[in-house]
XYZ file of C-alpha atoms in Angstrom:
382
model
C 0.000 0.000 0.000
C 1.250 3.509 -0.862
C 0.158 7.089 -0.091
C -0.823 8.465 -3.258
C -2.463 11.931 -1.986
C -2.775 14.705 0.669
C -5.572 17.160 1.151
C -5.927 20.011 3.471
C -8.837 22.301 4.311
C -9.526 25.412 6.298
C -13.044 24.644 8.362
C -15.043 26.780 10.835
C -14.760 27.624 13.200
C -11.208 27.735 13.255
C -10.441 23.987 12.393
C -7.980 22.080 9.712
C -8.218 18.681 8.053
C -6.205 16.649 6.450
C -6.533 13.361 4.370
C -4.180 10.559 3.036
C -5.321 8.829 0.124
C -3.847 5.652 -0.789
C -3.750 3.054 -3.884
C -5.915 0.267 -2.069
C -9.031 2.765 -1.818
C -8.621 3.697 1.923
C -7.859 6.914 3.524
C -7.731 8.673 6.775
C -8.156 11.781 8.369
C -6.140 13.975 10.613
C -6.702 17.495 12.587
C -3.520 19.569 11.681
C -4.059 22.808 12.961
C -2.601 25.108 15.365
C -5.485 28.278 16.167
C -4.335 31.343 14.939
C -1.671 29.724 12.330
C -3.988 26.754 10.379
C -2.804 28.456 7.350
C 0.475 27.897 7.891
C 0.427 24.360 9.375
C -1.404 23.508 6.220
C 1.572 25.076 3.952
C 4.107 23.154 5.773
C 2.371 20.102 4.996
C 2.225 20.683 1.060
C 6.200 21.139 2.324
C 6.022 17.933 3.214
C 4.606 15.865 0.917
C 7.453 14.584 -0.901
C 8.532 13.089 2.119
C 5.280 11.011 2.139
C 4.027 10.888 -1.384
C 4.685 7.001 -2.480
C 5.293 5.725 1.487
C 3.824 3.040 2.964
C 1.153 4.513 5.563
C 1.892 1.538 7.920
C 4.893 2.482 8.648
C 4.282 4.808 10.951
C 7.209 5.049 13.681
C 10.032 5.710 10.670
C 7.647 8.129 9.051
C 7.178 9.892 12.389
C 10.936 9.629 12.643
C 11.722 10.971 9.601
C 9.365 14.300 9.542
C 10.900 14.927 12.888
C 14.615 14.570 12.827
C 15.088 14.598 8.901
C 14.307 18.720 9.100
C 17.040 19.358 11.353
C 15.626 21.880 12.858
C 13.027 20.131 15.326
C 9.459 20.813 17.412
C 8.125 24.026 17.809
C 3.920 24.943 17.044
C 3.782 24.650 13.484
C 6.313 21.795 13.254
C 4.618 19.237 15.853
C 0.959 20.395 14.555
C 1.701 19.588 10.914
C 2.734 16.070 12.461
C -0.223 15.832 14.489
C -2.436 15.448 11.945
C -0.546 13.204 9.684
C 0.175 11.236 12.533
C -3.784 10.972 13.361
C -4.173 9.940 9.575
C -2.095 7.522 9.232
C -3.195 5.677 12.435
C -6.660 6.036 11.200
C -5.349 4.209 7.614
C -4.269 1.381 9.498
C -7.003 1.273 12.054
C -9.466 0.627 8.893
C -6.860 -1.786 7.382
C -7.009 -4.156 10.601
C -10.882 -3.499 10.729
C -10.165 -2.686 14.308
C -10.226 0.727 16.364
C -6.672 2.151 16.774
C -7.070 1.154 20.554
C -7.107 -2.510 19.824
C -3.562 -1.806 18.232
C -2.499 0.187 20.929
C -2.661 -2.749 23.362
C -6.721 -2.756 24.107
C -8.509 -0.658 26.484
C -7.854 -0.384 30.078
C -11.485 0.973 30.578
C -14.624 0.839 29.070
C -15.682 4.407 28.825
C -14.307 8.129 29.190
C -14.894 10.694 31.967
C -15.659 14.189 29.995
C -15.833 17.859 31.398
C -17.916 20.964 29.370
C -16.640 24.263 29.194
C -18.679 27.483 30.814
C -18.169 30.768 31.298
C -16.778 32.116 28.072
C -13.301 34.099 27.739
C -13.925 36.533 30.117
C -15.905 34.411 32.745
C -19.401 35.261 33.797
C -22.805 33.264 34.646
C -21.078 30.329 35.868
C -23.281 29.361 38.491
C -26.007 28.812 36.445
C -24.163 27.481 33.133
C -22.686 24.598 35.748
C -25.773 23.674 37.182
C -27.159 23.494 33.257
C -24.170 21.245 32.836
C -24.798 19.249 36.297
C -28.608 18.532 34.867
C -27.117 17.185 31.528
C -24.931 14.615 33.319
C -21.342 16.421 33.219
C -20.146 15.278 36.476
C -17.253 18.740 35.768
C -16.810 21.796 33.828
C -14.250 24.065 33.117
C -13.871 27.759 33.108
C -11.599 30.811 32.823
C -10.580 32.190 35.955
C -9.912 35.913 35.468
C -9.234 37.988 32.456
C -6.358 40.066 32.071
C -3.781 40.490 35.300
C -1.076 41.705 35.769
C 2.735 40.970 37.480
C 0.201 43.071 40.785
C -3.249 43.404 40.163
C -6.127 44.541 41.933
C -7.344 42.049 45.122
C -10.769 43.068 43.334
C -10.277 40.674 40.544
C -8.930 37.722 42.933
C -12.246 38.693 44.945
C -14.630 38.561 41.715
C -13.154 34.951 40.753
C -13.577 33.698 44.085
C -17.379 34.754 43.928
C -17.551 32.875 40.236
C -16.180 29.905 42.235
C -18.184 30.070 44.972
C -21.316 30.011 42.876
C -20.461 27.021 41.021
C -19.783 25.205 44.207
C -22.984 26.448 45.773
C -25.311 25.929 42.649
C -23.547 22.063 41.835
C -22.480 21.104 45.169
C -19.826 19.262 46.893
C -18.922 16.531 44.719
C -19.104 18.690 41.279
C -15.737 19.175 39.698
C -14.250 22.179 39.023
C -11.655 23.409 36.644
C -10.476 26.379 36.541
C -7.805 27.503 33.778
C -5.440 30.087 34.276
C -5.082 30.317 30.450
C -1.516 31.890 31.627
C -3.019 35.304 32.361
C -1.453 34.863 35.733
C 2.250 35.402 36.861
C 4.262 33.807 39.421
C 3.291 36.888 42.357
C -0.549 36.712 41.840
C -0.200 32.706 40.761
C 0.537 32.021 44.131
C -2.238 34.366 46.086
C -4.935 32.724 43.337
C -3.995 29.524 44.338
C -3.873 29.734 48.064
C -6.916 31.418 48.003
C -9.118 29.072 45.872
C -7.847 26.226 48.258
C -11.569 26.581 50.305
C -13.654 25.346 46.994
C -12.005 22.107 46.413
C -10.955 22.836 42.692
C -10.815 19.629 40.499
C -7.280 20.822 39.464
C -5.871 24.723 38.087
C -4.535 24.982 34.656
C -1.527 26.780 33.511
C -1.359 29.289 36.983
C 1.431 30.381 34.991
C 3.405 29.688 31.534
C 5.733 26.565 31.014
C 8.306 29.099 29.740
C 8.154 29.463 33.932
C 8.074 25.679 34.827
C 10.489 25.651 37.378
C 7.863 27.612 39.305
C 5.360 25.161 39.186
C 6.622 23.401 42.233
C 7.052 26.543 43.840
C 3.079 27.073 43.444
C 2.637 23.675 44.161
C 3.919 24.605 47.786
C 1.717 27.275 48.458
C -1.600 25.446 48.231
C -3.078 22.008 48.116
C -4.703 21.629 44.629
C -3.443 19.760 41.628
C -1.883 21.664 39.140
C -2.282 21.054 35.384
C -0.225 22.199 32.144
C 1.299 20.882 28.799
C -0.915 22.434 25.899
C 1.810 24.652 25.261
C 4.503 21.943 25.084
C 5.375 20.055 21.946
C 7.662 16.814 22.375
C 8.555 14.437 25.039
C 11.687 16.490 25.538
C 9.179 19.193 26.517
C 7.637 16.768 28.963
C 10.907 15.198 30.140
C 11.961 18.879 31.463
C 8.775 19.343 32.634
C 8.376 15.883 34.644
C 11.577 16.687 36.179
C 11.386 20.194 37.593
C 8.115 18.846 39.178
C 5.274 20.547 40.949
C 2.440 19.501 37.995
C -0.004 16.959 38.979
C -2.065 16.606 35.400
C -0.267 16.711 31.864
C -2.334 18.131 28.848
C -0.745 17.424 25.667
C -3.123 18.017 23.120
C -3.090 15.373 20.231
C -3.287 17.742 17.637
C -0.040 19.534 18.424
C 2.153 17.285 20.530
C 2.950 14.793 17.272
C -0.350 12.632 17.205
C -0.844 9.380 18.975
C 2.923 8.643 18.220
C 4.265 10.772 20.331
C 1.586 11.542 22.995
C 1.547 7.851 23.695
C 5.283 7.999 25.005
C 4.690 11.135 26.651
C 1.360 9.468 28.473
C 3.865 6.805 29.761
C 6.564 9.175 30.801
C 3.528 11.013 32.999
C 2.731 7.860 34.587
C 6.353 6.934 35.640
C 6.088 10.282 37.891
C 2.856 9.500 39.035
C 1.023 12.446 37.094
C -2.261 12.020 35.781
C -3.274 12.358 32.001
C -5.996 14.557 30.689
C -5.691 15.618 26.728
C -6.392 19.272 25.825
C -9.004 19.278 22.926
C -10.895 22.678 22.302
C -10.613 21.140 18.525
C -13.105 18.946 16.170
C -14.301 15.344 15.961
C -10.758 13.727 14.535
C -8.720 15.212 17.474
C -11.087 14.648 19.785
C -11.336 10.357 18.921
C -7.866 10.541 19.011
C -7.804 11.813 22.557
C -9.893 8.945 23.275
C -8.253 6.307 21.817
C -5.071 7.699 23.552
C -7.595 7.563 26.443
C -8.804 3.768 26.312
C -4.861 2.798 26.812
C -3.544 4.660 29.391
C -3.767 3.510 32.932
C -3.414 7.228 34.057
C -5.970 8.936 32.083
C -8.385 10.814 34.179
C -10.693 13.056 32.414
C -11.191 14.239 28.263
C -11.598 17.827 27.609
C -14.075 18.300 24.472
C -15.100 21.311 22.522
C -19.131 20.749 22.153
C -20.710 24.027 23.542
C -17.584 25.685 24.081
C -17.137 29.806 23.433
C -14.725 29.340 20.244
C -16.474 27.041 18.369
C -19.085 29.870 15.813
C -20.742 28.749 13.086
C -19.306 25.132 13.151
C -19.413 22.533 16.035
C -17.573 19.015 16.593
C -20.444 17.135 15.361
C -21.416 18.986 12.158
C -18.312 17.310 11.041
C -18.929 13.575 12.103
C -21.662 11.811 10.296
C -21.875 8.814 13.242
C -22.644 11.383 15.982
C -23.858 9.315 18.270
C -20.550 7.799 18.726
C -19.824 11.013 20.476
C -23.184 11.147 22.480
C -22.399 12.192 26.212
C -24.320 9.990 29.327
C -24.121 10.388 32.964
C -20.743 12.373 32.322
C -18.827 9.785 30.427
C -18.254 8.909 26.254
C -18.080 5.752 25.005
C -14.827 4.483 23.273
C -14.313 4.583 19.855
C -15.955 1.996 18.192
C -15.491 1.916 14.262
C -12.451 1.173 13.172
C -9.988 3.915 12.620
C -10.185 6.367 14.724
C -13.544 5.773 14.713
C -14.891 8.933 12.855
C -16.308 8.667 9.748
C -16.084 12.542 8.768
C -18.372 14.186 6.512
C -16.207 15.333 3.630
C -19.103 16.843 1.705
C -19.341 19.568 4.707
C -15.637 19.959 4.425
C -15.231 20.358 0.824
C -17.822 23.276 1.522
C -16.385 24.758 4.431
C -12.628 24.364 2.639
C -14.330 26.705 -0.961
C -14.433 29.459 2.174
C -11.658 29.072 4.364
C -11.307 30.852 7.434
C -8.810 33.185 8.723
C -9.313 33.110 12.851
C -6.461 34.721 14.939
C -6.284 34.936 18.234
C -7.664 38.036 20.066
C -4.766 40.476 21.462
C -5.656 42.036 24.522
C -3.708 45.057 26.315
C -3.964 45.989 30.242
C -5.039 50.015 31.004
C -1.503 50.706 30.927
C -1.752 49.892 27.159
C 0.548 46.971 27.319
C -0.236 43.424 25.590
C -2.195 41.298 28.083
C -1.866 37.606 28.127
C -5.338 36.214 26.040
């Protein structure tokens, strides 16, 4: 069998595919996209296609190999995105070769089903009480929401005080056992970062994301130290080498790689193992469409340490498209009691609806991240 063609398309809401055609009729599809830059991911894999242009798909390992150390110059966004979703592809080729869900050629499943959380609150957080409980009665057992908007190195106690009044009300509308997430989104430095987090200690939090920015992840155990909640990170980080420096300076509790930038199932399958020899939990980032998303969960289904899939139905970003416009078996992706079933085609288990692509792809979009500034006129972490 030989790869005999690449596609990419530009989808709403802010989305990429990609798909590998071969000479024995069967192709699969990847999410290769990093938000803000899909253009560009998508150029550097026309850059790439010599490299895979006549390859066999099944060999996976020395074609992950090869787009990662045969460029010399190694990781980064664009990079590890690009091999994200040819990564995803080509594990979804030889799922539907073996008739059997990429899973079952992981090892097999270690669980039957996948804990999910939903996303409230929007960018700058508000009505969170009430989106929760909404949540709570449509049987998330956890959500996740922005903490604060823009702060500063020293910001105003009044902004510490307003998020502890958003978490307050989601513990008070959902109760005890609810989970709650609350991401930092990096808006917060290392001298707030450690008030925040000291603070929020009374509500029980589920786990905080990012308090502050892995560029800063040697202070991640100092956080760690000033409060007793389990700290999260990784979308930001690329490679296992990320991870490995990560792991080691300590302090994070939860990793987040996110399948569609930290090189596929290839690579976030070693990383998941590296996690687990520290003893950190697993829970993929996935604010992203209905490939990524069955990736995460066959990444799920194998890994002992897995705790809890992010997903992007309902969340703020997703205008004008959403995850299951894009997936023609959409009750594969149906949510009960708080939990998604595995993947159960073979593949990754999504049989996408190329029609809607090819329509989306005649318009592509052009979403960029918003830029924010503080009163002082300087940038603001978004």
């Amino acid at each position: 069998m030989k790869i005999t063609g690449i596609q990419t398309w530009l989808v709403r809401p802010r989305w990429a595919f990609v798909e590998i055609v071969t000479d024995e009729g069967l192709s699969g599809w990847g999410e290769p996209v990093l938000e803000g830059r899909a253009a560009t991911v998508c150029t550097c894999i026309e850059e790439l296609k010599p490299y895979l242009l006549g390859r066999d798909p099944m060999q996976i390992e020395d074609i992950w190999t090869v787009l990662f150390r045969g460029g010399f110059y190694r990781g980064g966004g664009i990079a590890m995105s690009t091999l994200s979703g040819i990564d995803q592809a080509l594990w979804d080729i030889k799922g539907k070769f073996f008739g059997a869900p990429v899973w079952q050629l992981l090892g097999g499943r270690c669980r039957d089903r996948m804990r999910v959380y939903s996303w409230v609150g929007g960018d700058r957080p508000s009505d969170v009480a009430q989106a929760a409980l909404e949540k709570k009665k449509q049987g998330f057992t956890a959500v996740k929401m922005n903490g604060t908007d823009e702060l500063q190195f020293l910001d105003s106690y009044e902004k510490i005080d307003a998020l502890l009044e958003r978490v307050a009300s989601v513990r008070e509308a959902c109760g005890k056992g609810f989970g709650i997430a609350i991401d930092f989104h990096g808006r917060v430095h290392k001298p707030m970062a450690k008030v925040v987090a000291k603070k929020l200690e009374e509500f029980d939090p589920m786990f905080l994301e990012e308090p502050v920015l892995c560029e800063n992840m040697e202070y991640f155990k100092e956080i760690a130290a000033a409060c007793n909640i389990p700290i999260a990170t990784g979308e930001r980080l690329f490679t296992k080498y990320d991870y490995k420096r990560l792991l080691a300076a300590g302090g994070v509790d939860i990793i987040q790689p996110d399948l569609s930038h930290a090189g596929g199932l290839t690579e976030c399958r070693k990383i998941a193992a590296m996690a687990e020899a520290h003893d950190v939990a697993l829970a993929p980032h996935c604010p992203l469409g209905p490939v990524a998303l069955a990736s995460c969960l066959n990444l799920d289904a194998v890994c002992y340490n897995a705790v809890i899939q992010e997903q992007s139905i309902g969340i703020h970003y997703n205008e004008g498209r959403c995850v299951l416009d894009y997936a023609l078996n959409q009750e594969d992706l149906a949510f009960t009691d708080g939990f998604v079933a595995l993947p159960r085609l073979s593949g990754l288990g999504v049989t996408v609806n190329k029609a809607l692509v090819e329509e989306e792809g005649r318009t592509p979009h052009a979403w960029k991240n918003p830029v924010w500034r503080h009163e002082d006129g300087s940038l603001a972490e978004w």
